[in-house]
Amino acid sequence: MADDDRPRTEASDRTRRQQLTPPSLERQPLTARNRAARLRADYSRFYRDEAAHLAGFLIMAFGASAEDAWDATQTAFTSAWVKWATLSDSRKARKAWLRTTASRAYWRLSPDRAHLSNDELPDHPDTSLVPEEVMALADGTAHARVMLDALPQTQRLHLTWHLDGYTNAEIATQTGKNEAAVRKNISRALTTLNLKFKAVSHDQ
C-alpha cells in the first residue's frame, strides 16, 4: 500500500467504526438528563457504601438502638438527596454533613429521648426493616457501648467523631463547639475509658 493511501484508509476506518458504534456507547454531552442520571448513580453508590456506617455512628455516639439509628439514617439520606447536587464532592465532607444531619434527626424523632434511659426507650415496631448489617453492628458493639455509657454525652459524641477520623477542628465545626473544648472532651473521654479498661482487667 502506498504511503499516501494510509491516512485516507485510517480515516475511513474511523468513520466506519463511528457508524457501527451504538449511540449509547458514544461520549454523550452532559445534558440535564445525563447529569441527573450521574447524580443518581453517585448517590446510590454513596448510600450503599455509607448507610450502615452512618447508623453505626449513631449507635456509638448516642447509644441508639439499631432501629432508631436506621430511622435517622434514612431521614438524613433523604435530606441528602434533595441537596446532593450542591453538596461538596469531598467524601469526608459528605460523611460529616450526613453525621450532623442524622444526629439532629435522631433527637428530633423522639424529642423526650434525653429524659429516658436506654432501658426505658420503647421497642421500635419496624425491626424487620433494619438491614442485618446494622443489627449485627449493634450486637457486636454492645460491650463497647456499655463502656461509652460511662461518658457524658458531649465527650461520647466528640470521641465518636474522633474515632471516625475527623480532626478537632472538623469536629468543632460540625458540633458547634470550639476546638479547645473538643480536644479537652476527647482527652477526658479517653482517660475515663482507659481507667475503666484497667479496672476491668484488674477484676479479671
JSON list of C-alpha atoms in Angstrom, two decimals:
[
{"chain": "A", "resi": 1, "resn": "MET", "atom": "CA", "xyz": [0.00, 0.00, 0.00]},
{"chain": "A", "resi": 2, "resn": "ALA", "atom": "CA", "xyz": [1.30, 3.43, -0.90]},
{"chain": "A", "resi": 3, "resn": "ASP", "atom": "CA", "xyz": [2.12, 5.77, 1.99]},
{"chain": "A", "resi": 4, "resn": "ASP", "atom": "CA", "xyz": [-0.23, 8.38, 0.52]},
{"chain": "A", "resi": 5, "resn": "ASP", "atom": "CA", "xyz": [-3.17, 5.95, 0.81]},
{"chain": "A", "resi": 6, "resn": "ARG", "atom": "CA", "xyz": [-2.60, 5.10, 4.52]},
{"chain": "A", "resi": 7, "resn": "PRO", "atom": "CA", "xyz": [-4.06, 8.29, 6.10]},
{"chain": "A", "resi": 8, "resn": "ARG", "atom": "CA", "xyz": [-7.10, 8.02, 3.85]},
{"chain": "A", "resi": 9, "resn": "THR", "atom": "CA", "xyz": [-7.64, 4.36, 4.85]},
{"chain": "A", "resi": 10, "resn": "GLU", "atom": "CA", "xyz": [-7.27, 5.12, 8.56]},
{"chain": "A", "resi": 11, "resn": "ALA", "atom": "CA", "xyz": [-9.77, 7.96, 8.26]},
{"chain": "A", "resi": 12, "resn": "SER", "atom": "CA", "xyz": [-12.21, 5.62, 6.51]},
{"chain": "A", "resi": 13, "resn": "ASP", "atom": "CA", "xyz": [-11.78, 3.04, 9.28]},
{"chain": "A", "resi": 14, "resn": "ARG", "atom": "CA", "xyz": [-12.55, 5.64, 11.95]},
{"chain": "A", "resi": 15, "resn": "THR", "atom": "CA", "xyz": [-15.66, 6.71, 10.07]},
{"chain": "A", "resi": 16, "resn": "ARG", "atom": "CA", "xyz": [-16.80, 3.08, 9.73]},
{"chain": "A", "resi": 17, "resn": "ARG", "atom": "CA", "xyz": [-16.26, 2.43, 13.48]},
{"chain": "A", "resi": 18, "resn": "GLN", "atom": "CA", "xyz": [-18.25, 5.52, 14.35]},
{"chain": "A", "resi": 19, "resn": "GLN", "atom": "CA", "xyz": [-21.11, 4.38, 12.16]},
{"chain": "A", "resi": 20, "resn": "LEU", "atom": "CA", "xyz": [-21.15, 0.94, 13.81]},
{"chain": "A", "resi": 21, "resn": "THR", "atom": "CA", "xyz": [-20.91, 2.23, 17.41]},
{"chain": "A", "resi": 22, "resn": "PRO", "atom": "CA", "xyz": [-24.29, 2.42, 19.16]},
{"chain": "A", "resi": 23, "resn": "PRO", "atom": "CA", "xyz": [-25.17, 5.92, 20.36]},
{"chain": "A", "resi": 24, "resn": "SER", "atom": "CA", "xyz": [-25.26, 4.65, 23.98]},
{"chain": "A", "resi": 25, "resn": "LEU", "atom": "CA", "xyz": [-21.54, 3.86, 23.79]},
{"chain": "A", "resi": 26, "resn": "GLU", "atom": "CA", "xyz": [-20.52, 7.22, 22.40]},
{"chain": "A", "resi": 27, "resn": "ARG", "atom": "CA", "xyz": [-19.45, 10.02, 24.67]},
{"chain": "A", "resi": 28, "resn": "GLN", "atom": "CA", "xyz": [-22.61, 11.99, 25.18]},
{"chain": "A", "resi": 29, "resn": "PRO", "atom": "CA", "xyz": [-22.74, 15.71, 26.01]},
{"chain": "A", "resi": 30, "resn": "LEU", "atom": "CA", "xyz": [-23.61, 16.46, 29.63]},
{"chain": "A", "resi": 31, "resn": "THR", "atom": "CA", "xyz": [-27.30, 17.16, 29.15]},
{"chain": "A", "resi": 32, "resn": "ALA", "atom": "CA", "xyz": [-29.71, 17.71, 32.03]},
{"chain": "A", "resi": 33, "resn": "ARG", "atom": "CA", "xyz": [-30.84, 14.09, 31.73]},
{"chain": "A", "resi": 34, "resn": "ASN", "atom": "CA", "xyz": [-27.30, 12.75, 31.80]},
{"chain": "A", "resi": 35, "resn": "ARG", "atom": "CA", "xyz": [-26.41, 14.97, 34.73]},
{"chain": "A", "resi": 36, "resn": "ALA", "atom": "CA", "xyz": [-29.41, 13.71, 36.70]},
{"chain": "A", "resi": 37, "resn": "ALA", "atom": "CA", "xyz": [-28.51, 10.10, 35.91]},
{"chain": "A", "resi": 38, "resn": "ARG", "atom": "CA", "xyz": [-24.95, 10.65, 37.12]},
{"chain": "A", "resi": 39, "resn": "LEU", "atom": "CA", "xyz": [-26.19, 12.24, 40.32]},
{"chain": "A", "resi": 40, "resn": "ARG", "atom": "CA", "xyz": [-28.49, 9.29, 40.99]},
{"chain": "A", "resi": 41, "resn": "ALA", "atom": "CA", "xyz": [-25.68, 6.81, 40.36]},
{"chain": "A", "resi": 42, "resn": "ASP", "atom": "CA", "xyz": [-23.28, 8.75, 42.57]},
{"chain": "A", "resi": 43, "resn": "TYR", "atom": "CA", "xyz": [-25.86, 9.00, 45.36]},
{"chain": "A", "resi": 44, "resn": "SER", "atom": "CA", "xyz": [-26.73, 5.30, 45.10]},
{"chain": "A", "resi": 45, "resn": "ARG", "atom": "CA", "xyz": [-23.08, 4.26, 45.38]},
{"chain": "A", "resi": 46, "resn": "PHE", "atom": "CA", "xyz": [-22.55, 6.52, 48.37]},
{"chain": "A", "resi": 47, "resn": "TYR", "atom": "CA", "xyz": [-25.70, 5.20, 50.05]},
{"chain": "A", "resi": 48, "resn": "ARG", "atom": "CA", "xyz": [-24.63, 1.59, 49.59]},
{"chain": "A", "resi": 49, "resn": "ASP", "atom": "CA", "xyz": [-21.16, 2.33, 50.96]},
{"chain": "A", "resi": 50, "resn": "GLU", "atom": "CA", "xyz": [-22.08, 4.56, 53.88]},
{"chain": "A", "resi": 51, "resn": "ALA", "atom": "CA", "xyz": [-25.63, 3.94, 55.18]},
{"chain": "A", "resi": 52, "resn": "ALA", "atom": "CA", "xyz": [-24.68, 1.17, 57.60]},
{"chain": "A", "resi": 53, "resn": "HIS", "atom": "CA", "xyz": [-21.64, 3.12, 58.79]},
{"chain": "A", "resi": 54, "resn": "LEU", "atom": "CA", "xyz": [-23.81, 6.15, 59.47]},
{"chain": "A", "resi": 55, "resn": "ALA", "atom": "CA", "xyz": [-26.20, 4.04, 61.55]},
{"chain": "A", "resi": 56, "resn": "GLY", "atom": "CA", "xyz": [-23.18, 2.66, 63.39]},
{"chain": "A", "resi": 57, "resn": "PHE", "atom": "CA", "xyz": [-22.04, 6.20, 64.18]},
{"chain": "A", "resi": 58, "resn": "LEU", "atom": "CA", "xyz": [-25.40, 6.95, 65.83]},
{"chain": "A", "resi": 59, "resn": "ILE", "atom": "CA", "xyz": [-25.29, 3.69, 67.76]},
{"chain": "A", "resi": 60, "resn": "MET", "atom": "CA", "xyz": [-21.86, 4.50, 69.15]},
{"chain": "A", "resi": 61, "resn": "ALA", "atom": "CA", "xyz": [-22.32, 8.25, 69.62]},
{"chain": "A", "resi": 62, "resn": "PHE", "atom": "CA", "xyz": [-25.72, 8.18, 71.31]},
{"chain": "A", "resi": 63, "resn": "GLY", "atom": "CA", "xyz": [-26.34, 4.58, 72.34]},
{"chain": "A", "resi": 64, "resn": "ALA", "atom": "CA", "xyz": [-29.14, 4.49, 69.79]},
{"chain": "A", "resi": 65, "resn": "SER", "atom": "CA", "xyz": [-30.97, 1.26, 69.13]},
{"chain": "A", "resi": 66, "resn": "ALA", "atom": "CA", "xyz": [-30.42, -0.25, 65.70]},
{"chain": "A", "resi": 67, "resn": "GLU", "atom": "CA", "xyz": [-34.00, 0.63, 64.75]},
{"chain": "A", "resi": 68, "resn": "ASP", "atom": "CA", "xyz": [-33.79, 4.28, 65.80]},
{"chain": "A", "resi": 69, "resn": "ALA", "atom": "CA", "xyz": [-30.36, 4.66, 64.23]},
{"chain": "A", "resi": 70, "resn": "TRP", "atom": "CA", "xyz": [-31.68, 3.29, 60.95]},
{"chain": "A", "resi": 71, "resn": "ASP", "atom": "CA", "xyz": [-34.70, 5.61, 61.03]},
{"chain": "A", "resi": 72, "resn": "ALA", "atom": "CA", "xyz": [-32.42, 8.63, 61.50]},
{"chain": "A", "resi": 73, "resn": "THR", "atom": "CA", "xyz": [-30.08, 7.35, 58.79]},
{"chain": "A", "resi": 74, "resn": "GLN", "atom": "CA", "xyz": [-32.93, 7.14, 56.28]},
{"chain": "A", "resi": 75, "resn": "THR", "atom": "CA", "xyz": [-34.08, 10.64, 57.23]},
{"chain": "A", "resi": 76, "resn": "ALA", "atom": "CA", "xyz": [-30.57, 12.03, 56.74]},
{"chain": "A", "resi": 77, "resn": "PHE", "atom": "CA", "xyz": [-30.09, 10.35, 53.36]},
{"chain": "A", "resi": 78, "resn": "THR", "atom": "CA", "xyz": [-33.47, 11.63, 52.20]},
{"chain": "A", "resi": 79, "resn": "SER", "atom": "CA", "xyz": [-32.33, 15.16, 53.06]},
{"chain": "A", "resi": 80, "resn": "ALA", "atom": "CA", "xyz": [-29.01, 14.48, 51.35]},
{"chain": "A", "resi": 81, "resn": "TRP", "atom": "CA", "xyz": [-30.70, 13.51, 48.08]},
{"chain": "A", "resi": 82, "resn": "VAL", "atom": "CA", "xyz": [-32.52, 16.85, 47.96]},
{"chain": "A", "resi": 83, "resn": "LYS", "atom": "CA", "xyz": [-29.17, 18.66, 48.31]},
{"chain": "A", "resi": 84, "resn": "TRP", "atom": "CA", "xyz": [-26.94, 16.15, 46.52]},
{"chain": "A", "resi": 85, "resn": "ALA", "atom": "CA", "xyz": [-26.15, 18.39, 43.55]},
{"chain": "A", "resi": 86, "resn": "THR", "atom": "CA", "xyz": [-24.90, 21.15, 45.85]},
{"chain": "A", "resi": 87, "resn": "LEU", "atom": "CA", "xyz": [-23.09, 19.09, 48.50]},
{"chain": "A", "resi": 88, "resn": "SER", "atom": "CA", "xyz": [-19.30, 19.01, 48.42]},
{"chain": "A", "resi": 89, "resn": "ASP", "atom": "CA", "xyz": [-17.69, 16.40, 46.18]},
{"chain": "A", "resi": 90, "resn": "SER", "atom": "CA", "xyz": [-15.39, 15.51, 49.08]},
{"chain": "A", "resi": 91, "resn": "ARG", "atom": "CA", "xyz": [-16.38, 12.14, 50.52]},
{"chain": "A", "resi": 92, "resn": "LYS", "atom": "CA", "xyz": [-15.27, 13.16, 54.00]},
{"chain": "A", "resi": 93, "resn": "ALA", "atom": "CA", "xyz": [-17.31, 16.37, 53.84]},
{"chain": "A", "resi": 94, "resn": "ARG", "atom": "CA", "xyz": [-20.39, 14.46, 52.68]},
{"chain": "A", "resi": 95, "resn": "LYS", "atom": "CA", "xyz": [-19.98, 11.98, 55.54]},
{"chain": "A", "resi": 96, "resn": "ALA", "atom": "CA", "xyz": [-19.64, 14.84, 58.03]},
{"chain": "A", "resi": 97, "resn": "TRP", "atom": "CA", "xyz": [-22.78, 16.53, 56.70]},
{"chain": "A", "resi": 98, "resn": "LEU", "atom": "CA", "xyz": [-24.71, 13.27, 56.97]},
{"chain": "A", "resi": 99, "resn": "ARG", "atom": "CA", "xyz": [-23.50, 12.62, 60.51]},
{"chain": "A", "resi": 100, "resn": "THR", "atom": "CA", "xyz": [-24.61, 16.05, 61.65]},
{"chain": "A", "resi": 101, "resn": "THR", "atom": "CA", "xyz": [-27.96, 15.75, 59.87]},
{"chain": "A", "resi": 102, "resn": "ALA", "atom": "CA", "xyz": [-28.57, 12.22, 61.18]},
{"chain": "A", "resi": 103, "resn": "SER", "atom": "CA", "xyz": [-27.71, 13.29, 64.72]},
{"chain": "A", "resi": 104, "resn": "ARG", "atom": "CA", "xyz": [-30.32, 16.04, 64.56]},
{"chain": "A", "resi": 105, "resn": "ALA", "atom": "CA", "xyz": [-32.82, 13.62, 63.04]},
{"chain": "A", "resi": 106, "resn": "TYR", "atom": "CA", "xyz": [-32.17, 11.09, 65.79]},
{"chain": "A", "resi": 107, "resn": "TRP", "atom": "CA", "xyz": [-33.10, 13.56, 68.53]},
{"chain": "A", "resi": 108, "resn": "ARG", "atom": "CA", "xyz": [-35.97, 15.02, 66.53]},
{"chain": "A", "resi": 109, "resn": "LEU", "atom": "CA", "xyz": [-37.58, 11.61, 66.02]},
{"chain": "A", "resi": 110, "resn": "SER", "atom": "CA", "xyz": [-38.10, 11.36, 69.78]},
{"chain": "A", "resi": 111, "resn": "PRO", "atom": "CA", "xyz": [-37.93, 14.80, 71.45]},
{"chain": "A", "resi": 112, "resn": "ASP", "atom": "CA", "xyz": [-38.07, 13.44, 75.04]},
{"chain": "A", "resi": 113, "resn": "ARG", "atom": "CA", "xyz": [-35.37, 10.82, 74.38]},
{"chain": "A", "resi": 114, "resn": "ALA", "atom": "CA", "xyz": [-32.91, 12.78, 76.52]},
{"chain": "A", "resi": 115, "resn": "HIS", "atom": "CA", "xyz": [-35.08, 12.19, 79.58]},
{"chain": "A", "resi": 116, "resn": "LEU", "atom": "CA", "xyz": [-35.17, 8.39, 79.14]},
{"chain": "A", "resi": 117, "resn": "SER", "atom": "CA", "xyz": [-32.60, 5.75, 79.89]},
{"chain": "A", "resi": 118, "resn": "ASN", "atom": "CA", "xyz": [-31.88, 3.12, 77.25]},
{"chain": "A", "resi": 119, "resn": "ASP", "atom": "CA", "xyz": [-33.95, 0.62, 79.22]},
{"chain": "A", "resi": 120, "resn": "GLU", "atom": "CA", "xyz": [-36.98, 2.92, 79.16]},
{"chain": "A", "resi": 121, "resn": "LEU", "atom": "CA", "xyz": [-36.98, 3.50, 75.42]},
{"chain": "A", "resi": 122, "resn": "PRO", "atom": "CA", "xyz": [-39.96, 1.83, 73.70]},
{"chain": "A", "resi": 123, "resn": "ASP", "atom": "CA", "xyz": [-39.43, -1.03, 71.28]},
{"chain": "A", "resi": 124, "resn": "HIS", "atom": "CA", "xyz": [-39.38, 0.02, 67.65]},
{"chain": "A", "resi": 125, "resn": "PRO", "atom": "CA", "xyz": [-42.18, -1.54, 65.59]},
{"chain": "A", "resi": 126, "resn": "ASP", "atom": "CA", "xyz": [-40.18, -1.96, 62.38]},
{"chain": "A", "resi": 127, "resn": "THR", "atom": "CA", "xyz": [-37.31, -4.18, 63.49]},
{"chain": "A", "resi": 128, "resn": "SER", "atom": "CA", "xyz": [-37.63, -6.32, 60.36]},
{"chain": "A", "resi": 129, "resn": "LEU", "atom": "CA", "xyz": [-36.84, -3.32, 58.15]},
{"chain": "A", "resi": 130, "resn": "VAL", "atom": "CA", "xyz": [-33.37, -2.78, 59.63]},
{"chain": "A", "resi": 131, "resn": "PRO", "atom": "CA", "xyz": [-30.59, -4.32, 57.48]},
{"chain": "A", "resi": 132, "resn": "GLU", "atom": "CA", "xyz": [-28.86, -7.32, 59.01]},
{"chain": "A", "resi": 133, "resn": "GLU", "atom": "CA", "xyz": [-25.55, -5.48, 58.76]},
{"chain": "A", "resi": 134, "resn": "VAL", "atom": "CA", "xyz": [-26.82, -2.76, 61.10]},
{"chain": "A", "resi": 135, "resn": "MET", "atom": "CA", "xyz": [-28.33, -5.27, 63.54]},
{"chain": "A", "resi": 136, "resn": "ALA", "atom": "CA", "xyz": [-25.03, -7.18, 63.61]},
{"chain": "A", "resi": 137, "resn": "LEU", "atom": "CA", "xyz": [-23.13, -3.95, 64.18]},
{"chain": "A", "resi": 138, "resn": "ALA", "atom": "CA", "xyz": [-25.36, -3.09, 67.14]},
{"chain": "A", "resi": 139, "resn": "ASP", "atom": "CA", "xyz": [-24.89, -6.56, 68.63]},
{"chain": "A", "resi": 140, "resn": "GLY", "atom": "CA", "xyz": [-21.16, -6.58, 68.01]},
{"chain": "A", "resi": 141, "resn": "THR", "atom": "CA", "xyz": [-20.56, -3.23, 69.72]},
{"chain": "A", "resi": 142, "resn": "ALA", "atom": "CA", "xyz": [-22.69, -3.93, 72.79]},
{"chain": "A", "resi": 143, "resn": "HIS", "atom": "CA", "xyz": [-19.69, -4.22, 75.13]},
{"chain": "A", "resi": 144, "resn": "ALA", "atom": "CA", "xyz": [-18.08, -1.05, 73.77]},
{"chain": "A", "resi": 145, "resn": "ARG", "atom": "CA", "xyz": [-21.33, 0.84, 74.19]},
{"chain": "A", "resi": 146, "resn": "VAL", "atom": "CA", "xyz": [-21.54, -0.20, 77.83]},
{"chain": "A", "resi": 147, "resn": "MET", "atom": "CA", "xyz": [-18.13, 1.40, 78.32]},
{"chain": "A", "resi": 148, "resn": "LEU", "atom": "CA", "xyz": [-19.20, 4.52, 76.44]},
{"chain": "A", "resi": 149, "resn": "ASP", "atom": "CA", "xyz": [-22.29, 4.82, 78.64]},
{"chain": "A", "resi": 150, "resn": "ALA", "atom": "CA", "xyz": [-19.94, 5.99, 81.42]},
{"chain": "A", "resi": 151, "resn": "LEU", "atom": "CA", "xyz": [-19.11, 9.13, 79.44]},
{"chain": "A", "resi": 152, "resn": "PRO", "atom": "CA", "xyz": [-21.03, 12.43, 79.42]},
{"chain": "A", "resi": 153, "resn": "GLN", "atom": "CA", "xyz": [-22.89, 12.77, 76.14]},
{"chain": "A", "resi": 154, "resn": "THR", "atom": "CA", "xyz": [-20.69, 15.53, 74.69]},
{"chain": "A", "resi": 155, "resn": "GLN", "atom": "CA", "xyz": [-17.49, 13.59, 75.42]},
{"chain": "A", "resi": 156, "resn": "ARG", "atom": "CA", "xyz": [-19.01, 10.48, 73.88]},
{"chain": "A", "resi": 157, "resn": "LEU", "atom": "CA", "xyz": [-20.08, 12.36, 70.75]},
{"chain": "A", "resi": 158, "resn": "HIS", "atom": "CA", "xyz": [-16.70, 14.05, 70.24]},
{"chain": "A", "resi": 159, "resn": "LEU", "atom": "CA", "xyz": [-14.86, 10.77, 70.82]},
{"chain": "A", "resi": 160, "resn": "THR", "atom": "CA", "xyz": [-17.02, 9.01, 68.21]},
{"chain": "A", "resi": 161, "resn": "TRP", "atom": "CA", "xyz": [-16.27, 11.73, 65.65]},
{"chain": "A", "resi": 162, "resn": "HIS", "atom": "CA", "xyz": [-12.58, 11.40, 66.55]},
{"chain": "A", "resi": 163, "resn": "LEU", "atom": "CA", "xyz": [-12.63, 7.63, 66.05]},
{"chain": "A", "resi": 164, "resn": "ASP", "atom": "CA", "xyz": [-14.28, 8.22, 62.67]},
{"chain": "A", "resi": 165, "resn": "GLY", "atom": "CA", "xyz": [-11.14, 10.06, 61.55]},
{"chain": "A", "resi": 166, "resn": "TYR", "atom": "CA", "xyz": [-12.14, 13.71, 61.94]},
{"chain": "A", "resi": 167, "resn": "THR", "atom": "CA", "xyz": [-9.77, 16.36, 63.25]},
{"chain": "A", "resi": 168, "resn": "ASN", "atom": "CA", "xyz": [-10.54, 18.51, 66.29]},
{"chain": "A", "resi": 169, "resn": "ALA", "atom": "CA", "xyz": [-11.16, 21.48, 64.01]},
{"chain": "A", "resi": 170, "resn": "GLU", "atom": "CA", "xyz": [-13.60, 19.49, 61.85]},
{"chain": "A", "resi": 171, "resn": "ILE", "atom": "CA", "xyz": [-15.42, 18.16, 64.92]},
{"chain": "A", "resi": 172, "resn": "ALA", "atom": "CA", "xyz": [-15.70, 21.68, 66.32]},
{"chain": "A", "resi": 173, "resn": "THR", "atom": "CA", "xyz": [-17.26, 22.89, 63.08]},
{"chain": "A", "resi": 174, "resn": "GLN", "atom": "CA", "xyz": [-19.78, 20.04, 62.94]},
{"chain": "A", "resi": 175, "resn": "THR", "atom": "CA", "xyz": [-20.81, 20.13, 66.61]},
{"chain": "A", "resi": 176, "resn": "GLY", "atom": "CA", "xyz": [-20.76, 23.87, 67.24]},
{"chain": "A", "resi": 177, "resn": "LYS", "atom": "CA", "xyz": [-18.01, 23.76, 69.88]},
{"chain": "A", "resi": 178, "resn": "ASN", "atom": "CA", "xyz": [-14.63, 25.41, 69.91]},
{"chain": "A", "resi": 179, "resn": "GLU", "atom": "CA", "xyz": [-11.55, 23.37, 69.11]},
{"chain": "A", "resi": 180, "resn": "ALA", "atom": "CA", "xyz": [-10.10, 23.59, 72.62]},
{"chain": "A", "resi": 181, "resn": "ALA", "atom": "CA", "xyz": [-13.31, 22.17, 74.11]},
{"chain": "A", "resi": 182, "resn": "VAL", "atom": "CA", "xyz": [-13.29, 19.31, 71.60]},
{"chain": "A", "resi": 183, "resn": "ARG", "atom": "CA", "xyz": [-9.68, 18.48, 72.42]},
{"chain": "A", "resi": 184, "resn": "LYS", "atom": "CA", "xyz": [-10.44, 18.50, 76.15]},
{"chain": "A", "resi": 185, "resn": "ASN", "atom": "CA", "xyz": [-13.55, 16.34, 75.76]},
{"chain": "A", "resi": 186, "resn": "ILE", "atom": "CA", "xyz": [-11.70, 13.73, 73.72]},
{"chain": "A", "resi": 187, "resn": "SER", "atom": "CA", "xyz": [-8.82, 13.67, 76.18]},
{"chain": "A", "resi": 188, "resn": "ARG", "atom": "CA", "xyz": [-11.14, 13.26, 79.17]},
{"chain": "A", "resi": 189, "resn": "ALA", "atom": "CA", "xyz": [-13.14, 10.55, 77.39]},
{"chain": "A", "resi": 190, "resn": "LEU", "atom": "CA", "xyz": [-10.01, 8.57, 76.59]},
{"chain": "A", "resi": 191, "resn": "THR", "atom": "CA", "xyz": [-8.75, 8.94, 80.17]},
{"chain": "A", "resi": 192, "resn": "THR", "atom": "CA", "xyz": [-12.07, 7.70, 81.59]},
{"chain": "A", "resi": 193, "resn": "LEU", "atom": "CA", "xyz": [-12.16, 4.72, 79.23]},
{"chain": "A", "resi": 194, "resn": "ASN", "atom": "CA", "xyz": [-8.55, 3.87, 79.98]},
{"chain": "A", "resi": 195, "resn": "LEU", "atom": "CA", "xyz": [-9.31, 3.79, 83.71]},
{"chain": "A", "resi": 196, "resn": "LYS", "atom": "CA", "xyz": [-12.35, 1.60, 83.11]},
{"chain": "A", "resi": 197, "resn": "PHE", "atom": "CA", "xyz": [-10.32, -0.82, 80.97]},
{"chain": "A", "resi": 198, "resn": "LYS", "atom": "CA", "xyz": [-7.70, -1.06, 83.70]},
{"chain": "A", "resi": 199, "resn": "ALA", "atom": "CA", "xyz": [-10.39, -1.69, 86.32]},
{"chain": "A", "resi": 200, "resn": "VAL", "atom": "CA", "xyz": [-11.93, -4.45, 84.22]},
{"chain": "A", "resi": 201, "resn": "SER", "atom": "CA", "xyz": [-8.54, -6.05, 83.59]},
{"chain": "A", "resi": 202, "resn": "HIS", "atom": "CA", "xyz": [-7.71, -5.92, 87.30]},
{"chain": "A", "resi": 203, "resn": "ASP", "atom": "CA", "xyz": [-11.02, -7.57, 88.23]},
{"chain": "A", "resi": 204, "resn": "GLN", "atom": "CA", "xyz": [-10.33, -10.39, 85.80]}
]
